[in-house]
């Protein structure tokens, strides 16, 4: 009988960090915990996460937080008031509407745009890239040439063309941005698929009789998710800027919706004398875009396989 006895983890942290997990759940929780430790060690990434959490809370409680109506203004006594005047913290626009209230309600439109684009574009790119990388041959050639055609055009120019064809509006802007956003995700998914297509565990699953569709869905696509999540997060800032650009050109959200790009467009006439009308929504776009970039950098470092092996 061996004198050595098996040591059991005594704390929750030791249980999560155990090098001999007793179940799949323990192994997954352990990997998630290690990822969170690497992420939380990056202060800038945590700052980006806090910015986005604040954006979500502001959007969720916009009706309670906003001090004034975002649509109804006071043309007679509150037109183009500077910040801090008569209870208007960030001033008013040319219609006498409170800029702070419009920014708060505009956060809902910003979150809606980035969420819908991510929901539409990321799965399309993942499917196209995984299928192209696993199938190879003429399927890969056709799918990648279509991807190259989309990548050949600047995203904003291509989005402008689609919105011009579909008509102005926030819904059509989301569709146009999603159509122009999937090609980079397809490239990433194809590259990840090529690295695992000939691996031993894929060959073992193939020998067990799994169909190509099952292999792609159950075993290839999950391997692409970490890289795809990082790229989607980093692209959120570009999506916000594209949506703001469409709104600035009058092809995105239509008045009186408080979309930040449209607010900049309406304030460009007063940029020299009443600078706050266009500056405040520009600062909001800057802060949110910075938050997404910081979060994306942190996720990239936390999900990097080279980091997880240390």
PDB file of C-alpha atoms in Angstrom:
ATOM      1  CA  UNK A   1       0.000   0.000   0.000  1.00  0.00           C
ATOM      2  CA  UNK A   2       1.449   3.350  -1.030  1.00  0.00           C
ATOM      3  CA  UNK A   3       2.103   5.847   1.718  1.00  0.00           C
ATOM      4  CA  UNK A   4       1.357   8.714  -0.649  1.00  0.00           C
ATOM      5  CA  UNK A   5      -2.153   9.936  -0.369  1.00  0.00           C
ATOM      6  CA  UNK A   6      -4.044  11.880  -2.980  1.00  0.00           C
ATOM      7  CA  UNK A   7      -4.376  15.524  -2.040  1.00  0.00           C
ATOM      8  CA  UNK A   8      -7.760  17.077  -2.594  1.00  0.00           C
ATOM      9  CA  UNK A   9      -8.274  20.783  -3.279  1.00  0.00           C
ATOM     10  CA  UNK A  10      -9.320  22.567  -0.119  1.00  0.00           C
ATOM     11  CA  UNK A  11     -10.453  25.890  -1.597  1.00  0.00           C
ATOM     12  CA  UNK A  12     -12.540  26.892  -4.598  1.00  0.00           C
ATOM     13  CA  UNK A  13      -9.489  28.503  -6.208  1.00  0.00           C
ATOM     14  CA  UNK A  14      -7.454  25.301  -5.869  1.00  0.00           C
ATOM     15  CA  UNK A  15     -10.386  23.360  -7.304  1.00  0.00           C
ATOM     16  CA  UNK A  16     -10.490  25.640 -10.342  1.00  0.00           C
ATOM     17  CA  UNK A  17      -6.713  25.532 -10.829  1.00  0.00           C
ATOM     18  CA  UNK A  18      -6.405  21.766 -10.405  1.00  0.00           C
ATOM     19  CA  UNK A  19      -4.211  20.146 -13.071  1.00  0.00           C
ATOM     20  CA  UNK A  20      -6.342  16.991 -12.835  1.00  0.00           C
ATOM     21  CA  UNK A  21      -9.972  18.045 -13.313  1.00  0.00           C
ATOM     22  CA  UNK A  22     -12.537  15.408 -12.407  1.00  0.00           C
ATOM     23  CA  UNK A  23     -15.153  16.509 -14.939  1.00  0.00           C
ATOM     24  CA  UNK A  24     -15.615  18.523 -18.098  1.00  0.00           C
ATOM     25  CA  UNK A  25     -17.376  21.212 -16.092  1.00  0.00           C
ATOM     26  CA  UNK A  26     -14.395  21.604 -13.799  1.00  0.00           C
ATOM     27  CA  UNK A  27     -12.030  21.808 -16.778  1.00  0.00           C
ATOM     28  CA  UNK A  28     -14.164  24.458 -18.504  1.00  0.00           C
ATOM     29  CA  UNK A  29     -14.556  26.496 -15.340  1.00  0.00           C
ATOM     30  CA  UNK A  30     -10.819  26.267 -14.750  1.00  0.00           C
ATOM     31  CA  UNK A  31     -10.054  27.565 -18.247  1.00  0.00           C
ATOM     32  CA  UNK A  32     -12.592  30.365 -17.835  1.00  0.00           C
ATOM     33  CA  UNK A  33     -11.060  31.321 -14.481  1.00  0.00           C
ATOM     34  CA  UNK A  34      -7.544  31.446 -15.950  1.00  0.00           C
ATOM     35  CA  UNK A  35      -8.820  33.561 -18.831  1.00  0.00           C
ATOM     36  CA  UNK A  36     -10.465  35.977 -16.406  1.00  0.00           C
ATOM     37  CA  UNK A  37      -7.259  36.242 -14.349  1.00  0.00           C
ATOM     38  CA  UNK A  38      -5.253  37.173 -17.435  1.00  0.00           C
ATOM     39  CA  UNK A  39      -7.946  39.630 -18.526  1.00  0.00           C
ATOM     40  CA  UNK A  40      -8.340  41.294 -15.122  1.00  0.00           C
ATOM     41  CA  UNK A  41      -4.572  41.768 -14.875  1.00  0.00           C
ATOM     42  CA  UNK A  42      -4.865  44.220 -17.786  1.00  0.00           C
ATOM     43  CA  UNK A  43      -6.138  47.448 -16.235  1.00  0.00           C
ATOM     44  CA  UNK A  44      -6.887  49.069 -19.578  1.00  0.00           C
ATOM     45  CA  UNK A  45      -9.013  46.085 -20.580  1.00  0.00           C
ATOM     46  CA  UNK A  46     -10.943  46.326 -17.322  1.00  0.00           C
ATOM     47  CA  UNK A  47     -11.441  50.037 -17.989  1.00  0.00           C
ATOM     48  CA  UNK A  48     -12.862  49.195 -21.418  1.00  0.00           C
ATOM     49  CA  UNK A  49     -15.186  46.639 -19.861  1.00  0.00           C
ATOM     50  CA  UNK A  50     -16.398  49.196 -17.324  1.00  0.00           C
ATOM     51  CA  UNK A  51     -17.084  51.710 -20.110  1.00  0.00           C
ATOM     52  CA  UNK A  52     -19.217  49.175 -21.967  1.00  0.00           C
ATOM     53  CA  UNK A  53     -21.030  48.104 -18.802  1.00  0.00           C
ATOM     54  CA  UNK A  54     -21.808  51.758 -18.127  1.00  0.00           C
ATOM     55  CA  UNK A  55     -23.114  52.086 -21.702  1.00  0.00           C
ATOM     56  CA  UNK A  56     -25.386  49.085 -21.210  1.00  0.00           C
ATOM     57  CA  UNK A  57     -26.734  50.433 -17.921  1.00  0.00           C
ATOM     58  CA  UNK A  58     -27.328  53.874 -19.416  1.00  0.00           C
ATOM     59  CA  UNK A  59     -29.181  52.346 -22.351  1.00  0.00           C
ATOM     60  CA  UNK A  60     -31.249  50.080 -20.087  1.00  0.00           C
ATOM     61  CA  UNK A  61     -32.332  52.898 -17.755  1.00  0.00           C
ATOM     62  CA  UNK A  62     -32.409  55.742 -20.282  1.00  0.00           C
ATOM     63  CA  UNK A  63     -35.994  56.689 -19.451  1.00  0.00           C
ATOM     64  CA  UNK A  64     -35.134  57.071 -15.771  1.00  0.00           C
ATOM     65  CA  UNK A  65     -31.737  58.761 -16.225  1.00  0.00           C
ATOM     66  CA  UNK A  66     -32.533  61.298 -18.954  1.00  0.00           C
ATOM     67  CA  UNK A  67     -33.553  64.620 -17.362  1.00  0.00           C
ATOM     68  CA  UNK A  68     -35.530  65.808 -20.405  1.00  0.00           C
ATOM     69  CA  UNK A  69     -37.299  64.440 -23.439  1.00  0.00           C
ATOM     70  CA  UNK A  70     -34.923  63.550 -26.292  1.00  0.00           C
ATOM     71  CA  UNK A  71     -37.515  64.542 -28.910  1.00  0.00           C
ATOM     72  CA  UNK A  72     -39.376  67.573 -27.552  1.00  0.00           C
ATOM     73  CA  UNK A  73     -37.466  70.844 -27.298  1.00  0.00           C
ATOM     74  CA  UNK A  74     -38.075  74.418 -26.195  1.00  0.00           C
ATOM     75  CA  UNK A  75     -37.503  76.657 -29.186  1.00  0.00           C
ATOM     76  CA  UNK A  76     -38.691  79.764 -27.402  1.00  0.00           C
ATOM     77  CA  UNK A  77     -36.401  79.727 -24.377  1.00  0.00           C
ATOM     78  CA  UNK A  78     -33.805  76.965 -24.642  1.00  0.00           C
ATOM     79  CA  UNK A  79     -32.355  77.091 -28.142  1.00  0.00           C
ATOM     80  CA  UNK A  80     -28.568  76.604 -28.409  1.00  0.00           C
ATOM     81  CA  UNK A  81     -27.937  77.096 -24.710  1.00  0.00           C
ATOM     82  CA  UNK A  82     -24.317  76.443 -23.620  1.00  0.00           C
ATOM     83  CA  UNK A  83     -23.451  73.596 -21.226  1.00  0.00           C
ATOM     84  CA  UNK A  84     -24.615  74.198 -17.653  1.00  0.00           C
ATOM     85  CA  UNK A  85     -27.324  76.713 -18.520  1.00  0.00           C
ATOM     86  CA  UNK A  86     -30.772  76.430 -16.913  1.00  0.00           C
ATOM     87  CA  UNK A  87     -30.352  72.792 -15.914  1.00  0.00           C
ATOM     88  CA  UNK A  88     -29.003  71.614 -19.282  1.00  0.00           C
ATOM     89  CA  UNK A  89     -25.730  69.950 -18.304  1.00  0.00           C
ATOM     90  CA  UNK A  90     -24.395  69.551 -21.870  1.00  0.00           C
ATOM     91  CA  UNK A  91     -26.387  72.359 -23.450  1.00  0.00           C
ATOM     92  CA  UNK A  92     -29.127  72.239 -26.078  1.00  0.00           C
ATOM     93  CA  UNK A  93     -29.265  71.932 -29.862  1.00  0.00           C
ATOM     94  CA  UNK A  94     -30.870  74.128 -32.505  1.00  0.00           C
ATOM     95  CA  UNK A  95     -34.301  72.667 -31.696  1.00  0.00           C
ATOM     96  CA  UNK A  96     -34.004  73.414 -27.982  1.00  0.00           C
ATOM     97  CA  UNK A  97     -33.570  69.733 -27.072  1.00  0.00           C
ATOM     98  CA  UNK A  98     -31.360  68.595 -24.235  1.00  0.00           C
ATOM     99  CA  UNK A  99     -28.146  67.118 -25.671  1.00  0.00           C
ATOM    100  CA  UNK A 100     -27.487  64.923 -22.623  1.00  0.00           C
ATOM    101  CA  UNK A 101     -30.930  63.320 -22.891  1.00  0.00           C
ATOM    102  CA  UNK A 102     -30.414  62.698 -26.596  1.00  0.00           C
ATOM    103  CA  UNK A 103     -27.005  61.130 -25.954  1.00  0.00           C
ATOM    104  CA  UNK A 104     -28.473  58.860 -23.287  1.00  0.00           C
ATOM    105  CA  UNK A 105     -31.283  57.654 -25.544  1.00  0.00           C
ATOM    106  CA  UNK A 106     -28.889  57.457 -28.496  1.00  0.00           C
ATOM    107  CA  UNK A 107     -26.878  54.827 -26.606  1.00  0.00           C
ATOM    108  CA  UNK A 108     -29.755  52.434 -27.277  1.00  0.00           C
ATOM    109  CA  UNK A 109     -29.370  52.911 -31.008  1.00  0.00           C
ATOM    110  CA  UNK A 110     -25.610  52.403 -30.750  1.00  0.00           C
ATOM    111  CA  UNK A 111     -25.992  49.132 -28.846  1.00  0.00           C
ATOM    112  CA  UNK A 112     -28.708  47.972 -31.236  1.00  0.00           C
ATOM    113  CA  UNK A 113     -26.499  48.582 -34.266  1.00  0.00           C
ATOM    114  CA  UNK A 114     -23.408  46.820 -32.905  1.00  0.00           C
ATOM    115  CA  UNK A 115     -25.434  43.893 -31.536  1.00  0.00           C
ATOM    116  CA  UNK A 116     -27.398  43.300 -34.735  1.00  0.00           C
ATOM    117  CA  UNK A 117     -24.316  43.602 -36.929  1.00  0.00           C
ATOM    118  CA  UNK A 118     -22.442  41.126 -34.733  1.00  0.00           C
ATOM    119  CA  UNK A 119     -25.376  38.696 -34.727  1.00  0.00           C
ATOM    120  CA  UNK A 120     -25.698  38.842 -38.517  1.00  0.00           C
ATOM    121  CA  UNK A 121     -22.114  39.211 -39.759  1.00  0.00           C
ATOM    122  CA  UNK A 122     -20.169  36.972 -37.357  1.00  0.00           C
ATOM    123  CA  UNK A 123     -22.135  33.731 -37.991  1.00  0.00           C
ATOM    124  CA  UNK A 124     -22.090  34.329 -41.753  1.00  0.00           C
ATOM    125  CA  UNK A 125     -18.338  34.827 -41.755  1.00  0.00           C
ATOM    126  CA  UNK A 126     -17.805  31.838 -39.470  1.00  0.00           C
ATOM    127  CA  UNK A 127     -19.853  29.523 -41.691  1.00  0.00           C
ATOM    128  CA  UNK A 128     -18.266  30.713 -44.942  1.00  0.00           C
ATOM    129  CA  UNK A 129     -14.723  30.510 -43.591  1.00  0.00           C
ATOM    130  CA  UNK A 130     -15.125  27.130 -41.897  1.00  0.00           C
ATOM    131  CA  UNK A 131     -16.770  25.539 -44.926  1.00  0.00           C
ATOM    132  CA  UNK A 132     -14.171  26.974 -47.298  1.00  0.00           C
ATOM    133  CA  UNK A 133     -11.246  25.886 -45.141  1.00  0.00           C
ATOM    134  CA  UNK A 134     -12.516  22.360 -44.503  1.00  0.00           C
ATOM    135  CA  UNK A 135     -13.868  21.595 -47.981  1.00  0.00           C
ATOM    136  CA  UNK A 136     -11.017  23.094 -49.988  1.00  0.00           C
ATOM    137  CA  UNK A 137     -10.911  22.750 -53.774  1.00  0.00           C
ATOM    138  CA  UNK A 138     -13.364  24.646 -55.927  1.00  0.00           C
ATOM    139  CA  UNK A 139     -15.645  25.414 -52.959  1.00  0.00           C
ATOM    140  CA  UNK A 140     -12.792  27.183 -51.206  1.00  0.00           C
ATOM    141  CA  UNK A 141     -11.845  29.030 -54.402  1.00  0.00           C
ATOM    142  CA  UNK A 142     -15.369  30.315 -55.074  1.00  0.00           C
ATOM    143  CA  UNK A 143     -16.098  31.389 -51.484  1.00  0.00           C
ATOM    144  CA  UNK A 144     -12.764  33.140 -51.075  1.00  0.00           C
ATOM    145  CA  UNK A 145     -13.055  34.975 -54.404  1.00  0.00           C
ATOM    146  CA  UNK A 146     -16.446  36.291 -53.324  1.00  0.00           C
ATOM    147  CA  UNK A 147     -14.838  37.346 -50.052  1.00  0.00           C
ATOM    148  CA  UNK A 148     -12.028  39.083 -51.946  1.00  0.00           C
ATOM    149  CA  UNK A 149     -14.572  41.043 -53.987  1.00  0.00           C
ATOM    150  CA  UNK A 150     -16.147  42.424 -50.805  1.00  0.00           C
ATOM    151  CA  UNK A 151     -12.735  43.168 -49.293  1.00  0.00           C
ATOM    152  CA  UNK A 152     -11.674  45.083 -52.408  1.00  0.00           C
ATOM    153  CA  UNK A 153     -14.070  47.932 -51.592  1.00  0.00           C
ATOM    154  CA  UNK A 154     -13.725  50.300 -48.610  1.00  0.00           C
ATOM    155  CA  UNK A 155     -16.322  49.368 -46.015  1.00  0.00           C
ATOM    156  CA  UNK A 156     -17.930  52.788 -45.827  1.00  0.00           C
ATOM    157  CA  UNK A 157     -18.162  53.146 -49.610  1.00  0.00           C
ATOM    158  CA  UNK A 158     -19.736  49.704 -49.949  1.00  0.00           C
ATOM    159  CA  UNK A 159     -22.154  50.440 -47.103  1.00  0.00           C
ATOM    160  CA  UNK A 160     -23.111  53.689 -48.824  1.00  0.00           C
ATOM    161  CA  UNK A 161     -23.889  51.783 -52.015  1.00  0.00           C
ATOM    162  CA  UNK A 162     -26.112  49.274 -50.216  1.00  0.00           C
ATOM    163  CA  UNK A 163     -27.934  51.941 -48.205  1.00  0.00           C
ATOM    164  CA  UNK A 164     -28.492  53.964 -51.371  1.00  0.00           C
ATOM    165  CA  UNK A 165     -30.066  50.893 -52.956  1.00  0.00           C
ATOM    166  CA  UNK A 166     -32.123  49.899 -49.899  1.00  0.00           C
ATOM    167  CA  UNK A 167     -33.114  53.400 -48.823  1.00  0.00           C
ATOM    168  CA  UNK A 168     -32.230  55.494 -45.746  1.00  0.00           C
ATOM    169  CA  UNK A 169     -33.104  54.218 -42.294  1.00  0.00           C
ATOM    170  CA  UNK A 170     -31.507  52.602 -39.275  1.00  0.00           C
ATOM    171  CA  UNK A 171     -32.676  49.095 -40.264  1.00  0.00           C
ATOM    172  CA  UNK A 172     -31.214  49.348 -43.761  1.00  0.00           C
ATOM    173  CA  UNK A 173     -28.020  50.814 -42.308  1.00  0.00           C
ATOM    174  CA  UNK A 174     -27.653  47.750 -40.053  1.00  0.00           C
ATOM    175  CA  UNK A 175     -28.162  45.424 -43.035  1.00  0.00           C
ATOM    176  CA  UNK A 176     -25.637  47.349 -45.128  1.00  0.00           C
ATOM    177  CA  UNK A 177     -22.999  47.354 -42.385  1.00  0.00           C
ATOM    178  CA  UNK A 178     -23.533  43.625 -41.745  1.00  0.00           C
ATOM    179  CA  UNK A 179     -23.133  42.837 -45.455  1.00  0.00           C
ATOM    180  CA  UNK A 180     -19.811  44.663 -45.519  1.00  0.00           C
ATOM    181  CA  UNK A 181     -18.513  43.278 -42.193  1.00  0.00           C
ATOM    182  CA  UNK A 182     -18.509  39.490 -42.678  1.00  0.00           C
ATOM    183  CA  UNK A 183     -15.489  39.019 -45.045  1.00  0.00           C
ATOM    184  CA  UNK A 184     -12.757  39.536 -42.382  1.00  0.00           C
ATOM    185  CA  UNK A 185     -14.483  36.981 -40.158  1.00  0.00           C
ATOM    186  CA  UNK A 186     -14.539  34.495 -43.024  1.00  0.00           C
ATOM    187  CA  UNK A 187     -10.800  34.962 -43.532  1.00  0.00           C
ATOM    188  CA  UNK A 188     -10.074  34.366 -39.858  1.00  0.00           C
ATOM    189  CA  UNK A 189     -12.321  31.283 -39.700  1.00  0.00           C
ATOM    190  CA  UNK A 190     -10.717  29.826 -42.831  1.00  0.00           C
ATOM    191  CA  UNK A 191      -7.203  30.335 -41.420  1.00  0.00           C
ATOM    192  CA  UNK A 192      -8.160  28.670 -38.134  1.00  0.00           C
ATOM    193  CA  UNK A 193      -9.841  25.803 -39.990  1.00  0.00           C
ATOM    194  CA  UNK A 194      -6.766  25.159 -42.107  1.00  0.00           C
ATOM    195  CA  UNK A 195      -4.667  24.763 -38.963  1.00  0.00           C
ATOM    196  CA  UNK A 196      -6.930  22.089 -37.449  1.00  0.00           C
ATOM    197  CA  UNK A 197      -8.302  20.351 -40.566  1.00  0.00           C
ATOM    198  CA  UNK A 198      -5.539  17.743 -40.677  1.00  0.00           C
ATOM    199  CA  UNK A 199      -5.060  17.362 -36.921  1.00  0.00           C
ATOM    200  CA  UNK A 200      -5.219  13.958 -35.240  1.00  0.00           C
ATOM    201  CA  UNK A 201      -8.476  14.486 -33.386  1.00  0.00           C
ATOM    202  CA  UNK A 202     -10.258  15.563 -36.584  1.00  0.00           C
ATOM    203  CA  UNK A 203      -8.944  12.412 -38.285  1.00  0.00           C
ATOM    204  CA  UNK A 204     -10.177  10.321 -35.341  1.00  0.00           C
ATOM    205  CA  UNK A 205     -13.658  11.864 -35.550  1.00  0.00           C
ATOM    206  CA  UNK A 206     -13.679  11.248 -39.303  1.00  0.00           C
ATOM    207  CA  UNK A 207     -12.751   7.584 -38.769  1.00  0.00           C
ATOM    208  CA  UNK A 208     -15.631   7.241 -36.319  1.00  0.00           C
ATOM    209  CA  UNK A 209     -17.994   8.010 -39.195  1.00  0.00           C
ATOM    210  CA  UNK A 210     -18.866  11.633 -38.501  1.00  0.00           C
ATOM    211  CA  UNK A 211     -20.204  13.514 -41.515  1.00  0.00           C
ATOM    212  CA  UNK A 212     -18.370  16.587 -42.840  1.00  0.00           C
ATOM    213  CA  UNK A 213     -21.217  18.821 -41.623  1.00  0.00           C
ATOM    214  CA  UNK A 214     -20.989  17.406 -38.111  1.00  0.00           C
ATOM    215  CA  UNK A 215     -17.214  17.796 -38.092  1.00  0.00           C
ATOM    216  CA  UNK A 216     -17.430  21.415 -39.183  1.00  0.00           C
ATOM    217  CA  UNK A 217     -20.207  22.356 -36.753  1.00  0.00           C
ATOM    218  CA  UNK A 218     -19.168  20.367 -33.684  1.00  0.00           C
ATOM    219  CA  UNK A 219     -15.380  20.294 -33.928  1.00  0.00           C
ATOM    220  CA  UNK A 220     -14.064  22.969 -36.299  1.00  0.00           C
ATOM    221  CA  UNK A 221     -16.240  25.996 -35.589  1.00  0.00           C
ATOM    222  CA  UNK A 222     -15.660  25.928 -31.795  1.00  0.00           C
ATOM    223  CA  UNK A 223     -11.924  26.197 -32.460  1.00  0.00           C
ATOM    224  CA  UNK A 224     -12.514  29.430 -34.388  1.00  0.00           C
ATOM    225  CA  UNK A 225     -14.642  31.150 -31.761  1.00  0.00           C
ATOM    226  CA  UNK A 226     -11.912  32.714 -29.622  1.00  0.00           C
ATOM    227  CA  UNK A 227     -10.212  34.448 -32.567  1.00  0.00           C
ATOM    228  CA  UNK A 228     -13.597  35.466 -33.954  1.00  0.00           C
ATOM    229  CA  UNK A 229     -14.754  36.969 -30.648  1.00  0.00           C
ATOM    230  CA  UNK A 230     -11.603  39.064 -30.424  1.00  0.00           C
ATOM    231  CA  UNK A 231     -11.977  40.315 -34.000  1.00  0.00           C
ATOM    232  CA  UNK A 232     -15.672  41.138 -33.540  1.00  0.00           C
ATOM    233  CA  UNK A 233     -14.903  43.116 -30.389  1.00  0.00           C
ATOM    234  CA  UNK A 234     -12.142  45.054 -32.111  1.00  0.00           C
ATOM    235  CA  UNK A 235     -14.438  45.756 -35.074  1.00  0.00           C
ATOM    236  CA  UNK A 236     -17.165  47.258 -32.890  1.00  0.00           C
ATOM    237  CA  UNK A 237     -15.456  50.650 -32.934  1.00  0.00           C
ATOM    238  CA  UNK A 238     -15.369  50.586 -36.736  1.00  0.00           C
ATOM    239  CA  UNK A 239     -19.031  49.567 -36.834  1.00  0.00           C
ATOM    240  CA  UNK A 240     -19.967  52.498 -34.596  1.00  0.00           C
ATOM    241  CA  UNK A 241     -17.978  54.891 -36.790  1.00  0.00           C
ATOM    242  CA  UNK A 242     -19.556  53.496 -39.969  1.00  0.00           C
ATOM    243  CA  UNK A 243     -23.046  53.858 -38.509  1.00  0.00           C
ATOM    244  CA  UNK A 244     -22.195  57.392 -37.396  1.00  0.00           C
ATOM    245  CA  UNK A 245     -20.875  58.162 -40.872  1.00  0.00           C
ATOM    246  CA  UNK A 246     -24.085  56.946 -42.479  1.00  0.00           C
ATOM    247  CA  UNK A 247     -26.091  58.995 -39.998  1.00  0.00           C
ATOM    248  CA  UNK A 248     -23.908  62.034 -40.704  1.00  0.00           C
ATOM    249  CA  UNK A 249     -24.648  61.687 -44.427  1.00  0.00           C
ATOM    250  CA  UNK A 250     -28.373  61.331 -43.771  1.00  0.00           C
ATOM    251  CA  UNK A 251     -28.531  57.656 -44.776  1.00  0.00           C
ATOM    252  CA  UNK A 252     -28.718  56.154 -41.292  1.00  0.00           C
ATOM    253  CA  UNK A 253     -31.166  56.936 -38.529  1.00  0.00           C
ATOM    254  CA  UNK A 254     -33.647  59.586 -39.589  1.00  0.00           C
ATOM    255  CA  UNK A 255     -34.794  62.607 -37.536  1.00  0.00           C
ATOM    256  CA  UNK A 256     -35.864  62.931 -34.822  1.00  0.00           C
ATOM    257  CA  UNK A 257     -34.052  59.763 -33.657  1.00  0.00           C
ATOM    258  CA  UNK A 258     -31.106  60.729 -31.391  1.00  0.00           C
ATOM    259  CA  UNK A 259     -28.419  58.881 -33.337  1.00  0.00           C
ATOM    260  CA  UNK A 260     -24.970  60.245 -32.537  1.00  0.00           C
ATOM    261  CA  UNK A 261     -23.787  60.613 -36.135  1.00  0.00           C
ATOM    262  CA  UNK A 262     -26.967  62.449 -37.098  1.00  0.00           C
ATOM    263  CA  UNK A 263     -26.495  64.728 -34.080  1.00  0.00           C
ATOM    264  CA  UNK A 264     -23.021  65.646 -35.339  1.00  0.00           C
ATOM    265  CA  UNK A 265     -24.459  66.336 -38.790  1.00  0.00           C
ATOM    266  CA  UNK A 266     -27.125  68.659 -37.379  1.00  0.00           C
ATOM    267  CA  UNK A 267     -24.513  70.498 -35.298  1.00  0.00           C
ATOM    268  CA  UNK A 268     -21.892  71.036 -37.972  1.00  0.00           C
ATOM    269  CA  UNK A 269     -23.521  74.345 -38.916  1.00  0.00           C
ATOM    270  CA  UNK A 270     -22.814  75.691 -35.437  1.00  0.00           C
ATOM    271  CA  UNK A 271     -19.360  74.198 -34.918  1.00  0.00           C
ATOM    272  CA  UNK A 272     -17.623  77.603 -34.616  1.00  0.00           C
ATOM    273  CA  UNK A 273     -20.007  79.447 -32.292  1.00  0.00           C
ATOM    274  CA  UNK A 274     -22.047  76.694 -30.582  1.00  0.00           C
ATOM    275  CA  UNK A 275     -19.318  74.039 -30.507  1.00  0.00           C
ATOM    276  CA  UNK A 276     -21.053  71.793 -27.967  1.00  0.00           C
ATOM    277  CA  UNK A 277     -23.824  70.739 -30.374  1.00  0.00           C
ATOM    278  CA  UNK A 278     -21.455  68.641 -32.491  1.00  0.00           C
ATOM    279  CA  UNK A 279     -18.674  68.083 -29.942  1.00  0.00           C
ATOM    280  CA  UNK A 280     -20.699  66.240 -27.282  1.00  0.00           C
ATOM    281  CA  UNK A 281     -21.880  63.377 -29.534  1.00  0.00           C
ATOM    282  CA  UNK A 282     -18.358  63.204 -30.974  1.00  0.00           C
ATOM    283  CA  UNK A 283     -16.950  62.705 -27.477  1.00  0.00           C
ATOM    284  CA  UNK A 284     -19.554  59.993 -26.825  1.00  0.00           C
ATOM    285  CA  UNK A 285     -18.485  58.148 -29.993  1.00  0.00           C
ATOM    286  CA  UNK A 286     -14.829  58.519 -28.967  1.00  0.00           C
ATOM    287  CA  UNK A 287     -15.378  57.103 -25.466  1.00  0.00           C
ATOM    288  CA  UNK A 288     -17.451  54.119 -26.610  1.00  0.00           C
ATOM    289  CA  UNK A 289     -15.069  53.306 -29.466  1.00  0.00           C
ATOM    290  CA  UNK A 290     -12.137  53.497 -27.063  1.00  0.00           C
ATOM    291  CA  UNK A 291     -13.948  51.143 -24.676  1.00  0.00           C
ATOM    292  CA  UNK A 292     -14.462  48.540 -27.387  1.00  0.00           C
ATOM    293  CA  UNK A 293     -10.823  48.812 -28.502  1.00  0.00           C
ATOM    294  CA  UNK A 294      -9.507  48.395 -24.963  1.00  0.00           C
ATOM    295  CA  UNK A 295     -11.814  45.429 -24.378  1.00  0.00           C
ATOM    296  CA  UNK A 296     -10.761  43.824 -27.653  1.00  0.00           C
ATOM    297  CA  UNK A 297      -7.065  44.190 -26.833  1.00  0.00           C
ATOM    298  CA  UNK A 298      -7.645  42.631 -23.427  1.00  0.00           C
ATOM    299  CA  UNK A 299      -9.589  39.705 -24.878  1.00  0.00           C
ATOM    300  CA  UNK A 300      -6.891  39.135 -27.475  1.00  0.00           C
ATOM    301  CA  UNK A 301      -4.236  38.865 -24.773  1.00  0.00           C
ATOM    302  CA  UNK A 302      -6.435  36.730 -22.499  1.00  0.00           C
ATOM    303  CA  UNK A 303      -7.510  34.283 -25.212  1.00  0.00           C
ATOM    304  CA  UNK A 304      -4.098  34.008 -26.867  1.00  0.00           C
ATOM    305  CA  UNK A 305      -3.090  30.319 -26.811  1.00  0.00           C
ATOM    306  CA  UNK A 306       0.536  31.302 -26.251  1.00  0.00           C
ATOM    307  CA  UNK A 307      -0.518  33.166 -23.127  1.00  0.00           C
ATOM    308  CA  UNK A 308      -2.633  30.280 -21.854  1.00  0.00           C
ATOM    309  CA  UNK A 309       0.320  27.955 -22.102  1.00  0.00           C
ATOM    310  CA  UNK A 310       2.399  30.007 -19.733  1.00  0.00           C
TER     311      UNK A 310
END
